[in-house]
PDB file of C-alpha atoms and ligand atoms in Angstrom:
ATOM      1  CA  MET U  29      61.824 -32.777 -76.712  1.00  0.00           C
ATOM      2  CA  ALA U  30      62.722 -34.947 -80.055  1.00  0.00           C
ATOM      3  CA  ILE U  31      62.563 -34.689 -83.908  1.00  0.00           C
ATOM      4  CA  LEU U  32      60.911 -38.045 -85.002  1.00  0.00           C
ATOM      5  CA  GLU U  33      61.250 -39.515 -88.130  1.00  0.00           C
ATOM      6  CA  LEU U  34      58.739 -38.953 -90.651  1.00  0.00           C
ATOM      7  CA  LYS U  35      57.059 -41.535 -92.473  1.00  0.00           C
ATOM      8  CA  LEU U  36      56.655 -41.137 -96.179  1.00  0.00           C
ATOM      9  CA  ALA U  37      54.084 -41.871 -98.745  1.00  0.00           C
ATOM     10  CA  GLY U  38      54.116 -45.604 -99.294  1.00  0.00           C
ATOM     11  CA  ASP U  39      54.864 -46.600 -96.054  1.00  0.00           C
ATOM     12  CA  PRO U  40      51.865 -49.012 -95.014  1.00  0.00           C
ATOM     13  CA  VAL U  41      51.641 -47.063 -91.707  1.00  0.00           C
ATOM     14  CA  LEU U  42      50.017 -44.016 -93.379  1.00  0.00           C
ATOM     15  CA  LYS U  43      46.924 -46.270 -94.735  1.00  0.00           C
ATOM     16  CA  GLN U  44      45.846 -47.200 -91.108  1.00  0.00           C
ATOM     17  CA  HIS U  45      43.018 -46.175 -89.304  1.00  0.00           C
ATOM     18  CA  CYS U  46      44.171 -44.872 -85.929  1.00  0.00           C
ATOM     19  CA  GLU U  47      42.643 -45.692 -82.563  1.00  0.00           C
ATOM     20  CA  GLU U  48      41.107 -43.313 -80.402  1.00  0.00           C
ATOM     21  CA  VAL U  49      43.257 -42.219 -77.398  1.00  0.00           C
ATOM     22  CA  THR U  50      41.941 -43.634 -74.040  1.00  0.00           C
ATOM     23  CA  LYS U  51      43.971 -42.151 -71.559  1.00  0.00           C
ATOM     24  CA  ILE U  52      46.169 -38.911 -71.748  1.00  0.00           C
ATOM     25  CA  ASP U  53      49.128 -39.701 -69.758  1.00  0.00           C
ATOM     26  CA  LYS U  54      52.887 -38.660 -69.919  1.00  0.00           C
ATOM     27  CA  ARG U  55      53.240 -40.583 -73.095  1.00  0.00           C
ATOM     28  CA  ILE U  56      50.727 -38.827 -75.054  1.00  0.00           C
ATOM     29  CA  LYS U  57      52.090 -35.439 -73.762  1.00  0.00           C
ATOM     30  CA  LYS U  58      55.451 -36.278 -74.901  1.00  0.00           C
ATOM     31  CA  LEU U  59      54.305 -37.565 -78.405  1.00  0.00           C
ATOM     32  CA  LEU U  60      52.365 -34.103 -78.726  1.00  0.00           C
ATOM     33  CA  ASP U  61      55.918 -32.199 -77.844  1.00  0.00           C
ATOM     34  CA  ASP U  62      57.705 -34.484 -80.446  1.00  0.00           C
ATOM     35  CA  MET U  63      55.193 -34.031 -82.992  1.00  0.00           C
ATOM     36  CA  ALA U  64      55.135 -30.130 -82.595  1.00  0.00           C
ATOM     37  CA  GLU U  65      59.173 -30.109 -82.944  1.00  0.00           C
ATOM     38  CA  THR U  66      58.989 -32.558 -85.688  1.00  0.00           C
ATOM     39  CA  MET U  67      56.461 -30.184 -87.535  1.00  0.00           C
ATOM     40  CA  TYR U  68      58.515 -27.179 -86.864  1.00  0.00           C
ATOM     41  CA  ALA U  69      61.623 -28.539 -88.057  1.00  0.00           C
ATOM     42  CA  SER U  70      60.039 -29.463 -91.270  1.00  0.00           C
ATOM     43  CA  GLU U  71      58.353 -25.978 -91.539  1.00  0.00           C
ATOM     44  CA  GLY U  72      54.871 -27.781 -91.582  1.00  0.00           C
ATOM     45  CA  VAL U  73      51.660 -26.196 -90.431  1.00  0.00           C
ATOM     46  CA  GLY U  74      50.190 -29.355 -89.424  1.00  0.00           C
ATOM     47  CA  ILE U  75      51.292 -33.172 -88.275  1.00  0.00           C
ATOM     48  CA  ALA U  76      49.165 -36.416 -87.322  1.00  0.00           C
ATOM     49  CA  ALA U  77      50.405 -38.834 -85.127  1.00  0.00           C
ATOM     50  CA  PRO U  78      50.547 -41.805 -88.118  1.00  0.00           C
ATOM     51  CA  GLN U  79      53.082 -39.639 -89.914  1.00  0.00           C
ATOM     52  CA  VAL U  80      55.616 -40.442 -87.078  1.00  0.00           C
ATOM     53  CA  GLY U  81      54.550 -44.219 -86.813  1.00  0.00           C
ATOM     54  CA  VAL U  82      52.227 -43.900 -84.031  1.00  0.00           C
ATOM     55  CA  LEU U  83      48.604 -45.088 -84.831  1.00  0.00           C
ATOM     56  CA  LEU U  84      46.579 -42.767 -82.095  1.00  0.00           C
ATOM     57  CA  ARG U  85      44.166 -39.847 -83.160  1.00  0.00           C
ATOM     58  CA  VAL U  86      46.430 -37.068 -82.170  1.00  0.00           C
ATOM     59  CA  VAL U  87      47.027 -33.923 -84.242  1.00  0.00           C
ATOM     60  CA  VAL U  88      48.985 -30.776 -84.391  1.00  0.00           C
ATOM     61  CA  VAL U  89      48.543 -27.847 -86.071  1.00  0.00           C
ATOM     62  CA  ASP U  90      50.210 -24.327 -86.350  1.00  0.00           C
ATOM     63  CA  VAL U  91      48.332 -21.392 -88.209  1.00  0.00           C
ATOM     64  CA  ASP U  92      48.776 -18.064 -87.643  1.00  0.00           C
ATOM     65  CA  LYS U  93      51.213 -18.684 -84.943  1.00  0.00           C
ATOM     66  CA  LYS U  94      48.881 -20.401 -82.744  1.00  0.00           C
ATOM     67  CA  ARG U  95      49.338 -24.161 -81.911  1.00  0.00           C
ATOM     68  CA  TYR U  96      46.385 -26.371 -81.621  1.00  0.00           C
ATOM     69  CA  GLU U  97      46.835 -29.896 -79.980  1.00  0.00           C
ATOM     70  CA  LEU U  98      43.948 -31.946 -81.089  1.00  0.00           C
ATOM     71  CA  ILE U  99      43.334 -35.457 -79.171  1.00  0.00           C
ATOM     72  CA  ASN U 100      40.515 -37.503 -80.765  1.00  0.00           C
ATOM     73  CA  PRO U 101      39.147 -34.713 -83.051  1.00  0.00           C
ATOM     74  CA  VAL U 102      35.911 -35.267 -84.508  1.00  0.00           C
ATOM     75  CA  ILE U 103      34.274 -32.985 -87.077  1.00  0.00           C
ATOM     76  CA  THR U 104      30.753 -31.982 -85.693  1.00  0.00           C
ATOM     77  CA  TYR U 105      29.690 -29.359 -88.655  1.00  0.00           C
ATOM     78  CA  ARG U 106      30.799 -28.456 -92.015  1.00  0.00           C
ATOM     79  CA  GLU U 107      30.114 -25.910 -94.375  1.00  0.00           C
ATOM     80  CA  GLY U 108      30.532 -24.726 -97.918  1.00  0.00           C
ATOM     81  CA  SER U 109      33.480 -25.884-100.178  1.00  0.00           C
ATOM     82  CA  ALA U 110      36.672 -24.420-101.178  1.00  0.00           C
ATOM     83  CA  VAL U 111      39.578 -25.745-103.260  1.00  0.00           C
ATOM     84  CA  ASP U 112      43.082 -24.988-102.540  1.00  0.00           C
ATOM     85  CA  SER U 113      46.642 -26.235-102.996  1.00  0.00           C
ATOM     86  CA  GLU U 114      48.009 -28.776-100.225  1.00  0.00           C
ATOM     87  CA  GLY U 115      51.218 -30.246 -99.346  1.00  0.00           C
ATOM     88  CA  CYS U 116      52.203 -33.021 -96.874  1.00  0.00           C
ATOM     89  CA  LEU U 117      55.192 -33.763 -94.778  1.00  0.00           C
ATOM     90  CA  SER U 118      55.055 -37.272 -95.970  1.00  0.00           C
ATOM     91  CA  CYS U 119      55.071 -36.466 -99.632  1.00  0.00           C
ATOM     92  CA  PRO U 120      57.719 -34.152 -99.985  1.00  0.00           C
ATOM     93  CA  ASN U 121      57.675 -31.571-102.856  1.00  0.00           C
ATOM     94  CA  LEU U 122      54.285 -32.981-103.985  1.00  0.00           C
ATOM     95  CA  PHE U 123      51.586 -30.229-104.390  1.00  0.00           C
ATOM     96  CA  GLY U 124      47.763 -30.629-105.370  1.00  0.00           C
ATOM     97  CA  ASP U 125      44.193 -29.018-105.386  1.00  0.00           C
ATOM     98  CA  VAL U 126      42.327 -30.477-102.501  1.00  0.00           C
ATOM     99  CA  GLU U 127      38.440 -29.987-102.304  1.00  0.00           C
ATOM    100  CA  ARG U 128      37.544 -29.256 -98.381  1.00  0.00           C
ATOM    101  CA  ALA U 129      34.633 -27.732 -96.548  1.00  0.00           C
ATOM    102  CA  GLU U 130      35.432 -24.138 -96.196  1.00  0.00           C
ATOM    103  CA  LYS U 131      34.140 -23.796 -92.445  1.00  0.00           C
ATOM    104  CA  ILE U 132      34.225 -26.392 -89.742  1.00  0.00           C
ATOM    105  CA  ARG U 133      33.620 -27.134 -86.226  1.00  0.00           C
ATOM    106  CA  VAL U 134      35.843 -29.696 -84.347  1.00  0.00           C
ATOM    107  CA  LYS U 135      35.479 -31.253 -80.817  1.00  0.00           C
ATOM    108  CA  TYR U 136      38.510 -32.515 -79.350  1.00  0.00           C
ATOM    109  CA  THR U 137      40.087 -33.057 -75.969  1.00  0.00           C
ATOM    110  CA  THR U 138      43.316 -31.241 -74.895  1.00  0.00           C
ATOM    111  CA  ARG U 139      46.271 -32.645 -73.151  1.00  0.00           C
ATOM    112  CA  PHE U 140      44.714 -31.214 -69.866  1.00  0.00           C
ATOM    113  CA  HIS U 141      41.621 -33.460 -70.520  1.00  0.00           C
ATOM    114  CA  LYS U 142      39.290 -30.581 -71.619  1.00  0.00           C
ATOM    115  CA  GLU U 143      36.597 -31.209 -73.975  1.00  0.00           C
ATOM    116  CA  LYS U 144      36.546 -28.497 -76.397  1.00  0.00           C
ATOM    117  CA  GLU U 145      35.224 -27.175 -79.711  1.00  0.00           C
ATOM    118  CA  LEU U 146      36.948 -25.012 -82.075  1.00  0.00           C
ATOM    119  CA  GLU U 147      35.305 -23.238 -85.280  1.00  0.00           C
ATOM    120  CA  ALA U 148      37.673 -23.036 -87.944  1.00  0.00           C
ATOM    121  CA  GLU U 149      37.784 -21.535 -91.352  1.00  0.00           C
ATOM    122  CA  GLY U 150      40.182 -20.866 -94.068  1.00  0.00           C
ATOM    123  CA  LEU U 151      43.820 -22.576 -93.929  1.00  0.00           C
ATOM    124  CA  LEU U 152      42.926 -23.580 -90.187  1.00  0.00           C
ATOM    125  CA  ALA U 153      39.719 -25.507 -91.163  1.00  0.00           C
ATOM    126  CA  ARG U 154      41.714 -27.107 -94.253  1.00  0.00           C
ATOM    127  CA  CYS U 155      44.470 -28.216 -92.152  1.00  0.00           C
ATOM    128  CA  ILE U 156      42.580 -29.918 -89.588  1.00  0.00           C
ATOM    129  CA  GLN U 157      40.604 -31.692 -92.410  1.00  0.00           C
ATOM    130  CA  HIS U 158      43.869 -32.875 -94.016  1.00  0.00           C
ATOM    131  CA  GLU U 159      45.266 -34.054 -90.738  1.00  0.00           C
ATOM    132  CA  ILE U 160      42.025 -35.839 -89.757  1.00  0.00           C
ATOM    133  CA  ASP U 161      42.303 -37.594 -93.022  1.00  0.00           C
ATOM    134  CA  HIS U 162      45.751 -39.086 -91.718  1.00  0.00           C
ATOM    135  CA  LEU U 163      44.079 -40.525 -88.696  1.00  0.00           C
ATOM    136  CA  ASN U 164      41.609 -42.375 -91.289  1.00  0.00           C
ATOM    137  CA  GLY U 165      44.602 -43.879 -93.183  1.00  0.00           C
ATOM    138  CA  ARG U 166      43.878 -41.067 -96.275  1.00  0.00           C
ATOM    139  CA  LEU U 167      46.836 -38.861 -97.809  1.00  0.00           C
ATOM    140  CA  PHE U 168      46.012 -35.836 -99.658  1.00  0.00           C
ATOM    141  CA  ILE U 169      47.533 -37.155-102.856  1.00  0.00           C
ATOM    142  CA  ASP U 170      44.641 -39.889-102.846  1.00  0.00           C
ATOM    143  CA  ILE U 171      41.871 -37.247-103.439  1.00  0.00           C
ATOM    144  CA  ALA U 172      43.941 -34.248-104.912  1.00  0.00           C
ATOM    145  CA  LYS U 173      43.852 -33.066-108.436  1.00  0.00           C
ATOM    146  CA  ASN U 174      46.574 -31.741-110.487  1.00  0.00           C
ATOM    147  CA  ILE U 175      49.296 -33.085-108.493  1.00  0.00           C
ATOM    148  CA  SER U 176      52.537 -31.533-109.159  1.00  0.00           C
ATOM    149  CA  HIS U 177      56.194 -31.807-108.363  1.00  0.00           C
ATOM    150  CA  GLY U 178      58.151 -28.497-107.186  1.00  0.00           C
ATOM    151  CA  LYS U 179      58.875 -26.360-104.310  1.00  0.00           C
ATOM    152  CA  LYS U 180      56.315 -24.816-102.033  1.00  0.00           C
ATOM    153  CA  GLN U 181      55.202 -21.275-103.604  1.00  0.00           C
ATOM    154  CA  ASN U 182      54.374 -19.248-100.210  1.00  0.00           C
TER     155      ASN U 182
HETATM  156 NI1   NI W 205      49.843 -34.384 -94.333  1.00  0.00          NI
END
């Protein structure tokens, strides 16, 4: 595994629309491993492939000590809305309030080629929505309110 260089806001790679993964091969499995290592090294709770310069629909999230690897994630259901503070590994020391669906269902493919559907709420739902935004070239600072500079509170 390797810690990859994080792309920061202002880098045009973060504004691109990512392609679907068509073949889950060794390269994708290594990407998943490296993304996870990069995320843990930066104490993040989620990371999307464009943040390490790869324009593919791949996301890794770790919430409540459970890791989720989502290949080609698609949100199939949304319910409610909630506003909470977010940050991003690509926007160091920036925080802002973002409105997201409170509860979602997301379908995705695993590294073992299995099609799965996950129901998520709270922080997990928020993280998945934030990361899928990355796959569509959208950063939280594009949609956040009350953006502030500072260290993370929790
Ligand atoms: Ni982010």
